[in-house]
Amino acid sequence: MKKNKTRNSRVWLSSPYILWIAGFTVIPMIMIFHYALTDKNGGFTFANIAAIFEPIHFKAMVFSVEIALGCTVICILLSYPLVMALRHLHMGKQGFTLFILIIPMWMNFILRVLAWQMILSKNGILNLLLTSLGFEPLSLANTSTAIMIGVVYDYLPYMVLPIFNAIADIDEDIIEAAKDLGANGLAVFCKIIFPLSVPGLLSGIVMVFVPSMTSFVVADILGGGKLQLIGNIIEQEFTKNSDWNLGSGLSVSLMIFVLISMAFTSKEDSKGRRESAIW
Amino acid sequence: MVEKLKNWLSRFYIGIIILFMYAPILVLIVLSFNRSRSRVVWGGFTLSWYQSLFSNAQIMDALWTTLVLAFLSAFAATVIGLMGALGIHAMRRKNYQVMMAFTDIPLLNADIVTGIALMLWFVRFLPLGFTSVVVAHITFNIPYVILSVMPRIQQMNVSLYEAARDLGANAVYGFFRIILPQLASGILSGFFMAFTMSMDDFVITYFTKGAGVNTLSTMIYAQIRRGIKPELYALSTIIFAFVFVILILVNYWPGASGKRGRGEQDY
């Protein structure tokens, strides 16, 4: 009886948060749908949402998906060896991931992207290094490869940390037991470590895929303004073309796409994420 | 032998990732000492950008805005998020899931969508300015707080609190003496996370700020075409070095690691 009472009174603590969600998550979503579904004169239309299929928008959307998929895959491929190496050297427990991944975030994000531009540009640091070692210089500036490097750099922490957190707590005894029973390193990884990391992996995918699709600043700086992500198009509708309805419509199409592509991860994810919080 | 090779490979790989993560930072630090204003020419070593930085009112103003914004939004998000997480945890399963789904919205949405949606709201009902940016930052910070506090709440021993209440502690006293200490590590990492996210945000600030309000990010963005003021490299280097040193002290100060709770390893 008493337990129920304290429980119910505890629920009230969340009322400021519920109000906050209503005010600043739900209403803004209604607003963006409202703009998306009306034309300049306020009449109802689907045209803004369907505009995603216009060639110029569709091209940007396809390019965004390519970048996001590539970025997610590369981040996964970079993360597992890193997490395993940290685990192998027992370095995770000393806040080492913090130094590798979070502290760089304290250097301003746009400056870091600009630094990549300087590294990758035609007369940049990378080419200087390559030519002094006798290699051919690369022409990476303003290519999709440069954008890819930028987004991988930017979002790698969001992949490593959840995977790391998911497997940091695996009991060493379990792995020892598997080894005693004859499992080799590969078998231990496939049968124990990878399955236990899946919740972290899924939240990593969500945290990397969506933002890398829309990071218009990275595309702006490293793509030289010619290669456009869907984020660039949306941004321009708001800042340059002042077509808020079209911008909202494209945002809504983007949201729908994200929801559909994330639907398959959400079920597993919502179970796993609670236990292995992102940070 | 195999073990040695494995150790070596692990170190080598971690080294490569560190190089990848810190290469651009190194470039920026070098630039902050570059006498030439150009980004590609090395004009000799100078500390003059560090001197002129503090007399540049515009930059100091943006720094102040960024810090106040990060502190206010992280603090408010921590209070609202902590209360929210405690409340949500006590909910029935179904309501719990609904609330956590709403918590995911700002995380799932692209920054640009969150920023635009808030802007559309603000231009109608709240003038764009510093307040609107604070509100926007609180909105995207709360989920980070909830996601770092929730696991701690799940591990929390509720009986301790109930025992304290039975022994005559009132709710407030019980909260500060029993609940808060158990959640401290989660709350701290949530706050730190929120502060970091707020400092690093560009997109949402860009869409929700009014004219005349500038954070370091929006200021830097505006300067991309004209060329970045070298003072900004100097300022970023100072901020970076400051945080780096603080975190080294916190993490490696003798005796500090013993006090840190389990699972706090990431912060």
CSV table of C-alpha atoms in Angstrom, one decimal, chain B residues 97-250:
chain,number,residue,atom,x,y,z
B,97,GLN,CA,7.8,3.1,-22.8
B,98,VAL,CA,5.8,6.0,-24.2
B,99,MET,CA,7.9,8.5,-22.2
B,100,MET,CA,11.2,6.9,-23.3
B,101,ALA,CA,10.0,7.0,-26.9
B,102,PHE,CA,9.4,10.7,-26.6
B,103,THR,CA,12.8,11.0,-25.0
B,104,ASP,CA,14.3,9.5,-28.1
B,105,ILE,CA,12.7,12.0,-30.5
B,106,PRO,CA,15.4,14.7,-30.3
B,107,LEU,CA,18.1,12.0,-30.5
B,108,LEU,CA,16.5,10.3,-33.6
B,109,ASN,CA,15.7,13.5,-35.4
B,110,ALA,CA,18.4,15.1,-37.4
B,111,ASP,CA,19.7,18.3,-35.7
B,112,ILE,CA,18.5,20.3,-38.6
B,113,VAL,CA,14.9,19.0,-38.2
B,114,THR,CA,14.9,19.8,-34.5
B,115,GLY,CA,16.4,23.2,-35.1
B,116,ILE,CA,13.9,24.1,-37.8
B,117,ALA,CA,10.9,22.8,-35.9
B,118,LEU,CA,11.8,24.8,-32.9
B,119,MET,CA,12.4,27.9,-35.0
B,120,LEU,CA,9.0,27.6,-36.6
B,121,TRP,CA,7.5,27.5,-33.1
B,122,PHE,CA,9.6,30.4,-31.8
B,123,VAL,CA,9.0,32.8,-34.6
B,124,ARG,CA,5.3,32.5,-33.9
B,125,PHE,CA,5.2,32.6,-30.1
B,126,LEU,CA,8.6,33.6,-28.7
B,127,PRO,CA,11.0,36.2,-30.2
B,128,LEU,CA,14.2,34.7,-31.3
B,129,GLY,CA,17.1,35.8,-29.1
B,130,PHE,CA,19.2,34.4,-26.3
B,131,THR,CA,16.2,32.8,-24.5
B,132,SER,CA,15.1,30.9,-27.5
B,133,VAL,CA,18.5,29.4,-27.8
B,134,VAL,CA,18.6,28.4,-24.1
B,135,VAL,CA,15.2,26.7,-24.5
B,136,ALA,CA,16.4,24.9,-27.6
B,137,HIS,CA,19.6,23.7,-25.9
B,138,ILE,CA,17.7,22.4,-22.9
B,139,THR,CA,15.4,20.5,-25.2
B,140,PHE,CA,18.2,18.6,-26.9
B,141,ASN,CA,20.2,18.2,-23.6
B,142,ILE,CA,17.5,16.6,-21.5
B,143,PRO,CA,17.6,13.2,-23.3
B,144,TYR,CA,21.4,12.9,-22.7
B,145,VAL,CA,20.8,13.5,-19.0
B,146,ILE,CA,17.9,11.0,-18.8
B,147,LEU,CA,19.9,8.3,-20.7
B,148,SER,CA,22.9,8.7,-18.3
B,149,VAL,CA,20.8,8.8,-15.1
B,150,MET,CA,18.3,6.0,-15.9
B,151,PRO,CA,20.8,3.1,-15.6
B,152,ARG,CA,21.8,4.4,-12.2
B,153,ILE,CA,18.2,4.7,-11.1
B,154,GLN,CA,17.6,1.1,-12.2
B,155,GLN,CA,20.6,0.0,-10.0
B,156,MET,CA,19.4,2.2,-7.1
B,157,ASN,CA,18.4,0.6,-3.9
B,158,VAL,CA,14.9,1.9,-3.2
B,159,SER,CA,14.6,0.1,0.1
B,160,LEU,CA,17.2,2.4,1.6
B,161,TYR,CA,15.1,5.4,0.8
B,162,GLU,CA,12.0,3.7,2.2
B,163,ALA,CA,13.8,2.7,5.3
B,164,ALA,CA,14.9,6.3,5.8
B,165,ARG,CA,11.3,7.5,5.4
B,166,ASP,CA,10.1,4.9,7.9
B,167,LEU,CA,12.7,6.2,10.4
B,168,GLY,CA,11.3,9.6,10.1
B,169,ALA,CA,13.2,11.3,7.3
B,170,ASN,CA,11.0,13.6,5.2
B,171,ALA,CA,10.9,13.3,1.4
B,172,VAL,CA,13.3,16.2,0.8
B,173,TYR,CA,15.8,15.0,3.3
B,174,GLY,CA,15.6,11.4,2.1
B,175,PHE,CA,16.1,12.6,-1.5
B,176,PHE,CA,19.3,14.6,-0.7
B,177,ARG,CA,20.8,12.1,1.7
B,178,ILE,CA,19.8,8.8,0.1
B,179,ILE,CA,18.8,9.1,-3.5
B,180,LEU,CA,21.2,11.8,-4.7
B,181,PRO,CA,24.4,10.2,-3.5
B,182,GLN,CA,23.5,7.0,-5.3
B,183,LEU,CA,22.9,8.8,-8.5
B,184,ALA,CA,25.8,11.2,-8.3
B,185,SER,CA,27.9,9.6,-11.0
B,186,GLY,CA,25.1,9.4,-13.5
B,187,ILE,CA,24.0,13.0,-12.8
B,188,LEU,CA,27.5,14.3,-13.1
B,189,SER,CA,28.2,12.5,-16.4
B,190,GLY,CA,24.8,13.6,-17.7
B,191,PHE,CA,25.6,17.2,-16.8
B,192,PHE,CA,29.1,17.0,-18.4
B,193,MET,CA,27.6,15.4,-21.5
B,194,ALA,CA,25.0,18.1,-21.8
B,195,PHE,CA,27.6,20.8,-21.3
B,196,THR,CA,29.8,19.3,-24.0
B,197,MET,CA,26.9,18.9,-26.4
B,198,SER,CA,25.8,22.5,-25.9
B,199,MET,CA,29.3,23.9,-26.3
B,200,ASP,CA,29.8,21.9,-29.5
B,201,ASP,CA,26.4,22.6,-31.1
B,202,PHE,CA,26.1,24.6,-34.2
B,203,VAL,CA,23.1,23.6,-36.2
B,204,ILE,CA,20.3,24.1,-33.6
B,205,THR,CA,21.8,27.3,-32.4
B,206,TYR,CA,22.1,28.6,-36.0
B,207,PHE,CA,18.4,28.2,-36.6
B,208,THR,CA,17.1,29.3,-33.2
B,209,LYS,CA,19.2,32.3,-32.4
B,210,GLY,CA,18.1,35.8,-33.0
B,211,ALA,CA,20.1,38.5,-34.7
B,212,GLY,CA,22.9,39.8,-32.6
B,213,VAL,CA,23.3,36.6,-30.5
B,214,ASN,CA,26.4,34.8,-31.4
B,215,THR,CA,28.0,31.7,-29.9
B,216,LEU,CA,31.5,30.7,-30.9
B,217,SER,CA,30.1,28.2,-33.4
B,218,THR,CA,27.9,30.6,-35.2
B,219,MET,CA,30.6,33.3,-35.2
B,220,ILE,CA,33.1,30.9,-36.7
B,221,TYR,CA,30.5,29.8,-39.3
B,222,ALA,CA,30.0,33.4,-40.4
B,223,GLN,CA,33.7,33.8,-40.9
B,224,ILE,CA,34.3,30.8,-43.0
B,225,ARG,CA,34.2,32.7,-46.3
B,226,ARG,CA,36.1,35.7,-45.2
B,227,GLY,CA,38.7,33.7,-43.3
B,228,ILE,CA,38.8,32.7,-39.6
B,229,LYS,CA,40.2,35.3,-37.2
B,230,PRO,CA,43.4,33.7,-35.8
B,231,GLU,CA,42.3,34.7,-32.3
B,232,LEU,CA,39.7,32.0,-32.6
B,233,TYR,CA,42.3,29.3,-33.0
B,234,ALA,CA,44.0,30.7,-29.9
B,235,LEU,CA,40.8,30.7,-27.9
B,236,SER,CA,39.9,27.1,-29.0
B,237,THR,CA,43.4,26.0,-28.0
B,238,ILE,CA,43.0,27.6,-24.6
B,239,ILE,CA,39.5,25.9,-24.0
B,240,PHE,CA,40.8,22.6,-25.3
B,241,ALA,CA,44.0,22.7,-23.1
B,242,PHE,CA,41.9,23.7,-20.1
B,243,VAL,CA,39.5,20.8,-20.4
B,244,PHE,CA,42.3,18.4,-21.2
B,245,VAL,CA,44.3,19.3,-18.0
B,246,ILE,CA,41.2,19.3,-15.8
B,247,LEU,CA,40.2,15.9,-17.0
B,248,ILE,CA,43.7,14.5,-16.6
B,249,LEU,CA,43.7,15.8,-13.0
B,250,VAL,CA,40.3,14.4,-12.3
